[in-house]
Amino acid sequence: MLESAISIRNLSKTYPTPFRRLRAFFRRPVKEPVEALRDVSFDVREGAIFGLIGRNGAGKTTLTKIVATLVQPTTGSVSVRGNDSVLHDEQVRREIGLATAEERSFYWRLTSEQNLMFFARLHGLSDRIAKQRIRELFAQLELEEVARRRFGEMSTGNKQRLAVARAMLSNPPVLLLDEPTRSLDPLAAARMRELIRSLAQRDPPVTILLTSHNLAEVETLCERVAIISRGRIRALDTPQHLRSLTSKTEQIHVTVSGLNGSRDSERISFTRQAGDNELDERLRDLQSGGARILDVEVERATLFDVLEVYERGDLNLNQKENQ
Amino acid sequence: MNSLKLLPRRIFAFVARDFRLFVSYRMQFFLRIISVLAVVTTLFFISKIFAGFTDPQYSQWRDPLASWLTGLAVLNYFMTGFSSLANSIRQEQMQGTLESVLLTPINLPTVIVSSSAWDFLETTFFSFLYLFFGRVFFGVQYRGSFFLAVVFLLLTTVVLACLGILSASFAMVFKRGDPFGIFLGAGSALFSGVFFPTQLLHEYAGPKLGNISLILPATHGLQGIRQILIEGHGLAQVTQPLITLLCFLAVLLPFSLWVFGRAVKRAKREGSLIQY
């Protein structure tokens, strides 16, 4: 078994200004090249769900497209299951499936079935296997009802699910999912999350690089999360560790009844260090005082707080750089 | 399975996709058939003006209707040769589907061959219609070996497809304003002898302008096909245009593939694959 399904080393990407010298020669205004990624390095182990979070324009899409071989890096390298994304791009494309929220990537006048059939043939599947696979995917993603509907006539949520189905067509060992639940209703989103989790757990497992603005989703699904901002990885760790980076304390709210003989319920709040014994001791004290524990709520820092801190840090950094 | 083994399946994928898209606009199909019939009928009546007046030195033009129909049928093919790939790439860019096609494990030559396949099938049908309507409704006679004519047609089309690949490379980098399409589109109709003998260009416009026809592959292709279909010549008599076309192919094929590869790399570097 390979250790890393995706390995990214010192990856930088600067989008050049097209025809820069020609424009300069004709004294036309020349835009500065755009630096989208700077020195990004990380590994995703086989079977892991790896989250990539960051604000719009942070570099998530560029990173995903480089992994998918659609954009070439300026420096550094990406390898997918041991294949370099530039030198062995065709092999890399065999190993990955990309689902984006881009609706325009399908043929609107074809039905969802015809669309998938086209891409299945490009993946080299025979018609018999392709039909069977499409049937399986339609069942798995609850798309049977819209199999014969033109793509242009489908709801946004179904289009989104079809994009995921297309990414899974050739059973790739690596999936790149760009906001897979963005347009889904809450029930469909929950089922999609369940599907993502089950893919990572099956044998052989599917490695998933998940980019999302839904931080709760990333927190629930991902084994490790990278925070990307202005093209740089600011932090990379498990969601638990990332949360503890911003605040080591947790706010605890305990609802009790019967405390000191009172019949009314009361809410007691206190702050504790994550992982200490205080919660255990407090609960024991309350129970020995005759209280009945009705509810315990824990208010922890979320990935949102972490993201916010890094973005604020960035602003400060930029101000210093400008000075 | 290697790419070569999968090539037929992938070509079929594009053809099936384009056929489905084509039949989703049925009305357009019938209108095109009617327009071909209208053009053939119009040319028939124009040819009647020249009946018995054509200069005997232009042996391929004794029956102007036969020459025009061959010219139009073949021009149709040639135009597809050099415009089809650029058009498919541009269309995929505009639709936003190019990225999803390039995300599948197919190589560049496959994309090139496959994305034009349907256009060639469609053009074969409509080019055949010109000849068919001429024969059935207006009694146009064709002589010589159809097989040899098809060989010439395919060879010229492949040469023009190389120019089409250059055109597609241009579309990939500059997105619009393709000079190959403009020069070859207008140039082929004017200089290749589709509507009149190329010798007339020499006579009226002088050798400088007249020689332009010699650097266009379509001129040689058309000359060969007319020699076969109208004059009834065999292989031994059409070796000159055949060798000229093979020389064009030897130079243009590797060059155009190299340029296209560079264009895709540049678009990937600039991240502009789906821009148009």
XYZ file of C-alpha atoms in Angstrom:
599
model
C 0.000 0.000 0.000
C 1.310 3.455 -0.891
C 1.909 5.777 2.042
C 0.733 9.003 0.373
C -2.022 9.101 -2.176
C -1.329 12.774 -2.858
C 2.039 14.331 -2.255
C 2.587 18.058 -2.765
C 6.100 19.515 -2.524
C 7.024 23.220 -2.498
C 4.254 23.985 -4.917
C 4.020 27.543 -6.231
C 1.851 28.928 -8.952
C 2.022 32.382 -10.458
C -0.360 33.087 -13.307
C 1.711 34.964 -15.873
C 0.403 38.036 -17.661
C -0.345 36.893 -21.213
C 1.815 38.614 -23.863
C 3.538 40.726 -21.223
C 6.538 41.666 -23.385
C 4.355 42.375 -26.402
C 2.100 44.648 -24.348
C 5.103 46.421 -22.857
C 6.534 46.895 -26.363
C 3.334 48.589 -27.506
C 3.280 50.567 -24.231
C -0.045 49.033 -23.244
C -0.829 48.735 -19.522
C 0.619 45.499 -18.191
C -1.031 43.740 -15.271
C 1.174 42.189 -12.631
C 1.382 38.375 -12.580
C -0.930 36.857 -9.981
C 0.627 34.692 -7.320
C -1.978 32.045 -6.501
C 0.109 29.581 -4.473
C 3.394 29.882 -2.637
C 5.509 27.025 -1.368
C 2.682 24.645 -0.521
C 3.683 21.235 0.800
C 1.610 18.467 2.339
C 0.751 14.792 1.999
C -2.578 13.038 2.057
C -2.405 9.433 3.137
C -4.337 6.774 1.279
C -7.943 6.530 2.470
C -7.910 9.880 4.279
C -10.416 12.670 3.878
C -8.343 15.806 3.744
C -10.014 19.204 4.063
C -8.889 22.384 2.413
C -10.483 25.548 3.729
C -9.948 29.196 3.032
C -11.666 32.294 1.753
C -12.584 32.926 -1.885
C -9.444 33.473 -3.933
C -7.240 31.841 -1.304
C -5.853 29.341 -3.835
C -8.023 26.263 -3.198
C -9.271 25.948 -6.783
C -5.806 26.479 -8.247
C -4.430 23.783 -5.980
C -7.209 21.372 -6.933
C -6.722 22.087 -10.634
C -2.991 21.478 -10.397
C -3.632 18.123 -8.752
C -6.132 17.405 -11.538
C -3.465 18.306 -14.184
C -5.585 21.131 -15.588
C -3.120 23.814 -14.531
C 0.650 23.494 -14.540
C 2.631 24.533 -11.482
C 5.260 27.254 -11.767
C 7.598 25.442 -9.392
C 7.332 22.422 -7.138
C 5.610 19.135 -7.803
C 2.433 17.173 -7.217
C 2.294 13.435 -7.372
C -0.804 11.291 -7.221
C -0.150 7.696 -6.147
C 3.447 8.087 -7.245
C 2.725 9.726 -10.633
C 3.971 13.234 -11.303
C 1.120 15.513 -12.410
C 3.188 17.114 -15.191
C 5.314 14.229 -16.435
C 2.623 11.548 -16.209
C -0.513 13.610 -16.493
C -2.507 10.962 -18.347
C -1.799 8.399 -15.634
C -2.742 10.937 -12.940
C -6.065 11.554 -14.683
C -6.704 7.814 -14.558
C -6.315 7.930 -10.775
C -8.525 10.915 -9.993
C -12.090 12.101 -10.283
C -12.913 15.777 -9.912
C -16.336 17.097 -8.966
C -16.722 20.835 -9.099
C -19.754 22.972 -8.560
C -19.311 24.270 -12.137
C -22.613 23.630 -13.956
C -21.185 24.508 -17.353
C -19.023 21.420 -17.446
C -21.905 19.295 -18.797
C -23.763 19.252 -22.114
C -27.071 20.913 -21.393
C -29.023 19.405 -24.292
C -28.044 15.840 -23.382
C -29.749 13.847 -20.647
C -27.856 13.078 -17.462
C -27.473 9.458 -18.629
C -26.101 10.508 -22.024
C -23.695 12.906 -20.344
C -22.320 10.190 -18.083
C -22.163 7.730 -20.975
C -19.991 10.159 -22.935
C -17.526 10.616 -20.089
C -17.537 6.888 -19.290
C -16.482 6.129 -22.869
C -13.717 8.712 -22.638
C -12.538 6.876 -19.525
C -12.351 3.772 -21.681
C -15.266 1.867 -20.117
C -17.089 -0.511 -22.424
C -20.758 0.293 -23.000
C -21.898 -2.678 -20.927
C -19.756 -1.776 -17.921
C -20.532 1.924 -18.330
C -24.294 1.305 -18.288
C -24.014 -0.857 -15.196
C -21.800 1.684 -13.432
C -24.146 4.554 -14.334
C -27.102 2.574 -12.958
C -25.203 1.965 -9.706
C -24.255 5.611 -9.372
C -27.770 6.827 -10.126
C -29.063 4.535 -7.373
C -26.341 5.571 -4.935
C -26.900 9.286 -5.540
C -30.688 9.076 -5.917
C -30.665 10.288 -9.493
C -32.789 7.535 -11.090
C -35.734 9.856 -11.620
C -33.708 12.326 -13.630
C -31.728 9.792 -15.675
C -33.594 10.699 -18.857
C -33.951 14.385 -18.117
C -31.868 16.884 -20.033
C -29.115 18.372 -17.925
C -30.419 21.887 -18.573
C -33.774 20.945 -17.051
C -32.372 19.524 -13.825
C -32.387 21.257 -10.443
C -29.131 22.731 -9.139
C -28.891 20.044 -6.464
C -29.272 17.231 -8.992
C -26.662 18.838 -11.231
C -24.335 18.873 -8.262
C -24.975 15.192 -7.574
C -24.415 14.362 -11.222
C -21.010 16.062 -11.010
C -20.122 13.758 -8.110
C -21.425 10.761 -10.075
C -19.209 11.731 -13.007
C -16.176 12.002 -10.745
C -16.875 8.463 -9.463
C -17.530 6.944 -12.914
C -14.224 5.123 -13.322
C -13.969 4.184 -9.635
C -10.896 6.373 -9.132
C -8.813 5.849 -5.986
C -8.557 9.622 -5.456
C -11.485 12.027 -5.466
C -11.223 15.807 -5.544
C -14.487 17.247 -4.298
C -15.043 20.966 -4.558
C -17.968 21.930 -2.322
C -19.901 18.720 -2.941
C -22.883 19.731 -0.800
C -23.153 23.402 -1.760
C -26.538 23.272 -3.487
C -28.024 20.281 -1.732
C -30.985 20.310 0.631
C -30.140 19.334 4.237
C -31.213 15.692 3.812
C -29.362 15.251 0.541
C -26.319 16.956 2.040
C -26.347 14.549 4.970
C -26.539 11.592 2.580
C -23.693 13.001 0.527
C -21.566 13.311 3.657
C -22.414 9.714 4.517
C -21.375 8.641 1.025
C -18.080 10.518 1.286
C -17.358 8.898 4.639
C -18.211 5.427 3.334
C -15.950 5.866 0.297
C -12.990 6.541 2.558
C -13.825 3.482 4.666
C -14.350 0.945 1.931
C -11.773 -1.547 0.734
C -9.747 -0.398 -1.152
C -10.322 3.050 0.308
C -10.831 6.219 -1.691
C -8.658 9.187 -0.786
C -10.606 12.428 -0.768
C -9.400 16.003 -1.052
C -12.373 18.062 0.032
C -12.629 21.819 -0.380
C -15.595 23.433 1.250
C -16.878 26.608 2.816
C -19.061 24.522 5.099
C -16.680 24.363 8.050
C -18.917 22.156 10.154
C -18.871 19.619 7.326
C -15.090 19.747 7.073
C -14.820 19.371 10.838
C -17.069 16.313 10.832
C -15.582 14.557 7.836
C -11.913 15.353 7.651
C -9.048 13.594 9.311
C -6.759 16.561 8.669
C -7.454 20.093 7.534
C -5.253 22.682 5.849
C -6.056 26.358 6.142
C -5.018 28.171 3.020
C -4.866 31.914 2.781
C -3.366 34.092 0.066
C -1.809 31.067 -1.552
C -0.016 29.811 1.544
C -0.804 27.009 3.939
C -1.204 28.743 7.297
C -1.970 25.711 9.400
C -2.368 21.996 8.882
C -3.543 19.594 11.536
C -6.481 17.564 12.793
C -9.636 19.632 13.339
C -9.276 19.101 17.130
C -5.740 20.442 17.200
C -6.601 23.346 14.936
C -9.429 24.337 17.250
C -7.121 24.237 20.225
C -4.701 26.580 18.439
C -7.021 29.544 18.911
C -8.398 28.756 22.339
C -7.377 26.144 24.847
C -10.515 26.709 26.899
C -14.054 25.446 26.525
C -17.232 26.966 27.837
C -19.401 24.361 29.653
C -23.112 24.848 30.312
C -24.775 22.331 32.670
C -28.537 22.298 33.158
C -29.571 20.716 36.490
C -32.671 20.317 38.649
C -33.092 19.657 42.341
C -29.990 21.552 43.358
C -30.197 22.482 47.066
C -33.780 21.164 47.170
C -35.026 23.565 44.503
C -37.647 22.254 42.073
C -36.670 24.603 39.225
C -33.991 23.774 36.711
C -30.853 25.885 36.694
C -28.099 26.512 34.177
C -24.566 26.560 35.501
C -21.726 27.748 33.252
C -17.991 27.539 33.750
C -14.789 27.584 31.678
C -12.312 24.763 31.658
C -9.077 23.863 29.919
C -9.745 21.364 27.155
C -9.104 17.844 28.468
C -8.697 18.718 32.165
C -10.613 17.055 35.017
C -12.781 19.999 35.910
C -15.914 18.791 34.120
C -15.760 15.444 35.887
C -15.212 17.057 39.290
C -17.973 19.654 38.834
C -20.492 17.031 37.740
C -19.622 14.862 40.709
C -20.015 17.820 43.085
C -23.393 18.660 41.582
C -24.629 15.089 41.899
C -23.420 14.788 45.462
C -25.329 18.031 46.190
C -28.502 16.188 45.100
C -28.731 17.709 41.650
C -30.035 15.795 38.639
C -28.027 16.481 35.454
C -30.480 17.337 32.666
C -28.136 18.529 29.955
C -24.471 19.344 29.273
C -23.449 21.694 26.471
C -19.871 22.287 25.427
C -18.980 25.450 23.540
C -15.684 24.974 21.797
C -13.732 27.053 19.331
C -14.717 26.041 15.798
C -12.809 25.980 12.548
C -14.557 29.243 11.793
C -12.769 30.837 14.758
C -9.480 29.372 13.572
C -9.990 30.623 10.024
C -10.912 34.042 11.323
C -7.764 34.238 13.434
C -5.548 33.312 10.498
C -7.246 35.820 8.224
C -6.810 38.548 10.861
C -3.191 37.504 11.235
C -2.797 37.893 7.509
C -4.123 41.413 7.575
C -1.632 42.366 10.257
C 1.143 40.711 8.327
C 0.236 42.625 5.191
C 0.144 45.898 7.066
C 3.664 45.203 8.332
C 4.831 44.259 4.836
C 3.438 47.524 3.463
C 5.249 49.540 6.092
C -5.645 -0.932 -22.198
C -3.462 1.415 -24.195
C -4.611 4.635 -25.823
C -4.490 3.257 -29.359
C -6.815 0.370 -28.489
C -9.219 2.779 -26.838
C -9.147 5.246 -29.739
C -12.183 3.794 -31.602
C -14.224 3.814 -28.376
C -13.308 7.417 -27.725
C -13.999 8.515 -31.290
C -17.349 6.773 -30.983
C -17.999 8.669 -27.732
C -17.550 12.012 -29.469
C -19.533 10.942 -32.534
C -22.405 9.637 -30.384
C -22.395 12.823 -28.307
C -22.371 15.095 -31.350
C -25.022 13.022 -33.105
C -27.297 13.375 -30.084
C -26.672 17.101 -29.965
C -27.291 17.279 -33.718
C -30.645 15.475 -33.584
C -31.738 17.711 -30.764
C -31.946 20.398 -33.497
C -33.903 18.444 -36.159
C -35.224 21.467 -38.039
C -31.712 22.660 -38.826
C -30.939 19.332 -40.516
C -33.873 19.543 -42.936
C -33.223 23.198 -43.706
C -29.628 22.375 -44.674
C -30.763 19.660 -47.089
C -33.135 22.124 -48.691
C -30.402 24.750 -48.951
C -28.048 22.286 -50.720
C -30.803 21.493 -53.208
C -31.409 25.217 -53.750
C -27.694 25.845 -54.427
C -27.450 22.943 -56.890
C -30.582 24.127 -58.721
C -29.262 27.705 -58.903
C -25.915 26.497 -60.287
C -27.726 24.364 -62.848
C -29.485 27.431 -64.261
C -26.303 29.528 -64.193
C -24.464 26.743 -66.023
C -27.062 26.955 -68.792
C -25.854 30.512 -69.562
C -22.394 29.092 -70.345
C -23.608 26.066 -72.313
C -21.331 25.693 -75.349
C -19.283 28.826 -74.495
C -16.535 27.382 -72.285
C -12.958 27.711 -73.534
C -11.780 24.251 -74.710
C -8.320 24.789 -73.106
C -9.989 24.393 -69.677
C -10.738 20.727 -70.071
C -12.149 20.338 -66.550
C -14.709 23.081 -67.197
C -16.489 21.702 -70.249
C -19.446 21.000 -67.977
C -19.353 23.948 -65.523
C -22.074 22.412 -63.334
C -19.967 19.271 -62.773
C -16.941 21.426 -61.920
C -18.854 23.637 -59.533
C -20.525 20.736 -57.779
C -17.231 18.894 -57.386
C -15.625 22.136 -56.229
C -18.349 22.881 -53.681
C -18.515 19.323 -52.372
C -14.784 19.199 -51.946
C -14.481 22.753 -50.598
C -17.052 21.819 -47.978
C -14.782 18.985 -46.922
C -11.659 21.117 -46.955
C -13.287 23.846 -44.878
C -14.272 21.222 -42.316
C -10.668 19.990 -42.363
C -9.223 23.222 -41.181
C -12.073 24.771 -39.228
C -13.607 21.827 -37.417
C -11.047 21.358 -34.674
C -10.725 25.066 -33.881
C -14.524 25.326 -33.817
C -14.925 22.323 -31.532
C -12.280 23.625 -29.149
C -13.836 27.098 -29.145
C -17.294 25.634 -28.623
C -16.109 23.460 -25.750
C -14.429 26.505 -24.215
C -17.591 28.576 -24.552
C -19.759 25.802 -23.124
C -17.258 25.256 -20.337
C -16.900 21.548 -21.127
C -13.283 21.568 -22.331
C -11.886 21.109 -18.841
C -14.091 18.130 -18.130
C -13.033 16.500 -21.402
C -9.358 17.164 -20.677
C -9.845 15.711 -17.191
C -10.376 12.269 -18.648
C -7.304 10.144 -19.390
C -7.118 10.920 -23.089
C -4.108 12.273 -24.927
C -3.946 15.240 -27.248
C -3.967 13.400 -30.590
C -7.119 11.607 -29.439
C -8.808 14.901 -28.611
C -7.781 16.216 -32.020
C -9.065 13.253 -33.999
C -12.181 12.622 -31.951
C -13.548 16.113 -31.630
C -13.617 16.566 -35.420
C -14.975 13.108 -36.234
C -18.652 14.038 -36.276
C -18.023 17.150 -38.367
C -16.389 14.988 -41.013
C -19.270 12.537 -41.022
C -21.755 15.358 -41.325
C -19.746 16.994 -44.103
C -19.412 13.690 -45.946
C -23.187 13.495 -45.987
C -23.727 17.049 -47.211
C -20.841 16.924 -49.726
C -22.303 13.738 -51.124
C -25.651 15.515 -51.424
C -24.150 18.062 -53.870
C -22.967 15.264 -56.151
C -26.104 13.192 -55.604
C -28.546 16.004 -56.432
C -26.427 16.937 -59.483
C -26.570 13.373 -60.745
C -30.208 12.563 -59.906
C -31.939 15.840 -60.763
C -29.651 17.429 -63.384
C -27.953 14.485 -65.101
C -24.348 15.369 -64.197
C -21.958 12.583 -65.246
C -18.870 11.597 -63.230
C -16.120 9.370 -64.641
C -12.952 7.803 -63.302
C -12.255 5.923 -60.109
C -14.304 7.041 -57.130
C -11.884 5.170 -54.890
C -8.933 7.228 -56.140
C -10.989 10.400 -55.738
C -11.735 9.453 -52.132
C -8.012 8.837 -51.504
C -7.279 12.330 -52.816
C -10.099 13.774 -50.776
C -8.859 12.161 -47.579
C -5.262 13.154 -48.194
C -6.150 16.782 -48.874
C -8.444 16.827 -45.869
C -5.693 15.527 -43.585
C -3.333 18.216 -44.914
C -5.975 20.855 -44.263
C -6.668 19.336 -40.870
C -3.015 20.088 -40.021
C -3.759 23.729 -40.771
C -6.878 23.216 -38.661
C -4.697 22.076 -35.769
C -2.670 25.282 -36.127
C -5.931 27.172 -36.151
C -7.055 25.374 -32.988
C -3.751 26.228 -31.315
C -4.443 29.845 -32.126
C -7.921 29.539 -30.605
C -6.403 27.961 -27.497
C -3.995 30.857 -26.911
C -5.640 33.940 -28.432
C -9.256 32.725 -28.043
C -10.600 34.755 -30.999
C -9.539 36.213 -34.356
C -8.123 33.119 -36.012
C -6.011 34.191 -39.056
C -5.899 30.676 -40.530
C -9.656 30.561 -40.746
C -9.838 33.991 -42.356
C -7.047 33.477 -44.904
C -7.812 29.893 -45.781
C -11.587 30.338 -45.735
C -11.655 33.275 -48.129
C -8.418 32.231 -49.844
C -9.506 28.720 -50.777
C -12.701 29.870 -52.456
C -10.834 32.536 -54.433
C -7.498 30.908 -55.229
C -8.108 27.146 -55.277
C -10.212 27.004 -58.402
C -13.522 26.146 -56.792
C -15.577 28.373 -59.066
C -13.190 29.073 -61.982
C -9.927 27.684 -63.416
C -6.806 28.868 -61.551
C -5.160 29.641 -64.898
C -7.505 32.639 -65.165
C -5.831 34.135 -62.093
C -2.465 34.043 -63.865
C -3.983 35.536 -66.969
C -5.854 38.414 -65.346
C -4.051 39.082 -62.050
C -0.493 38.289 -63.072
C 1.870 35.529 -61.945
C 2.423 36.936 -58.410
C -1.207 36.658 -57.396
C -1.736 33.638 -59.586
C 0.986 31.708 -57.779
C -0.860 32.021 -54.469
C -3.027 29.158 -55.659
C 0.058 26.925 -55.751
C 0.762 27.286 -52.031
C -2.772 26.244 -51.087
C -3.163 22.481 -50.549
C -6.811 22.758 -51.616
C -5.741 23.730 -55.174
C -3.798 20.504 -55.611
C -6.479 18.400 -53.994
C -9.201 19.858 -56.144
C -7.090 19.557 -59.277
C -6.502 15.870 -58.593
C -10.124 15.110 -57.785
C -11.391 16.877 -60.920
C -8.799 15.129 -63.063
C -10.145 11.839 -61.747
C -13.890 12.499 -61.639
C -14.341 14.797 -64.628
C -11.492 13.889 -66.972
C -11.417 10.215 -66.002
C -7.645 10.155 -65.292
C -5.929 7.280 -63.499
C -3.240 7.198 -60.820
C -0.340 7.631 -63.290
C -1.741 10.973 -64.458
C -2.335 12.446 -61.010
C 1.074 11.798 -59.452
C 2.077 15.485 -59.463
C -0.761 16.757 -57.216
C -0.422 13.571 -55.152
C 3.297 14.138 -54.440
C 2.688 17.831 -53.684
C 0.036 16.883 -51.122
C 2.327 14.289 -49.519
C 5.050 16.947 -49.183
C 2.579 19.309 -47.496
C 1.622 16.486 -45.126
C 5.222 15.598 -44.231
C 5.906 19.179 -43.150
C 2.590 20.217 -41.652
C 1.646 17.153 -39.591
C 4.570 17.095 -37.124
C 4.712 20.892 -37.013
C 1.012 21.331 -36.236
C 1.018 18.642 -33.524
C 4.039 20.285 -31.907
C 2.369 23.710 -31.976
C -0.875 22.322 -30.522
C 0.995 20.647 -27.672
C 2.727 23.940 -26.927
C -0.599 25.821 -27.032
C -2.230 23.460 -24.525
C 0.806 23.724 -22.243
C 0.646 27.511 -22.433
C -3.086 27.520 -21.644
C -2.415 25.250 -18.662
C 0.373 27.542 -17.485
C -1.879 30.584 -17.769
C -4.858 28.695 -16.351
C -6.920 29.808 -19.345
C -8.210 26.484 -20.656
C -11.852 27.398 -20.190
C -11.569 31.057 -21.054
C -12.845 32.154 -24.450
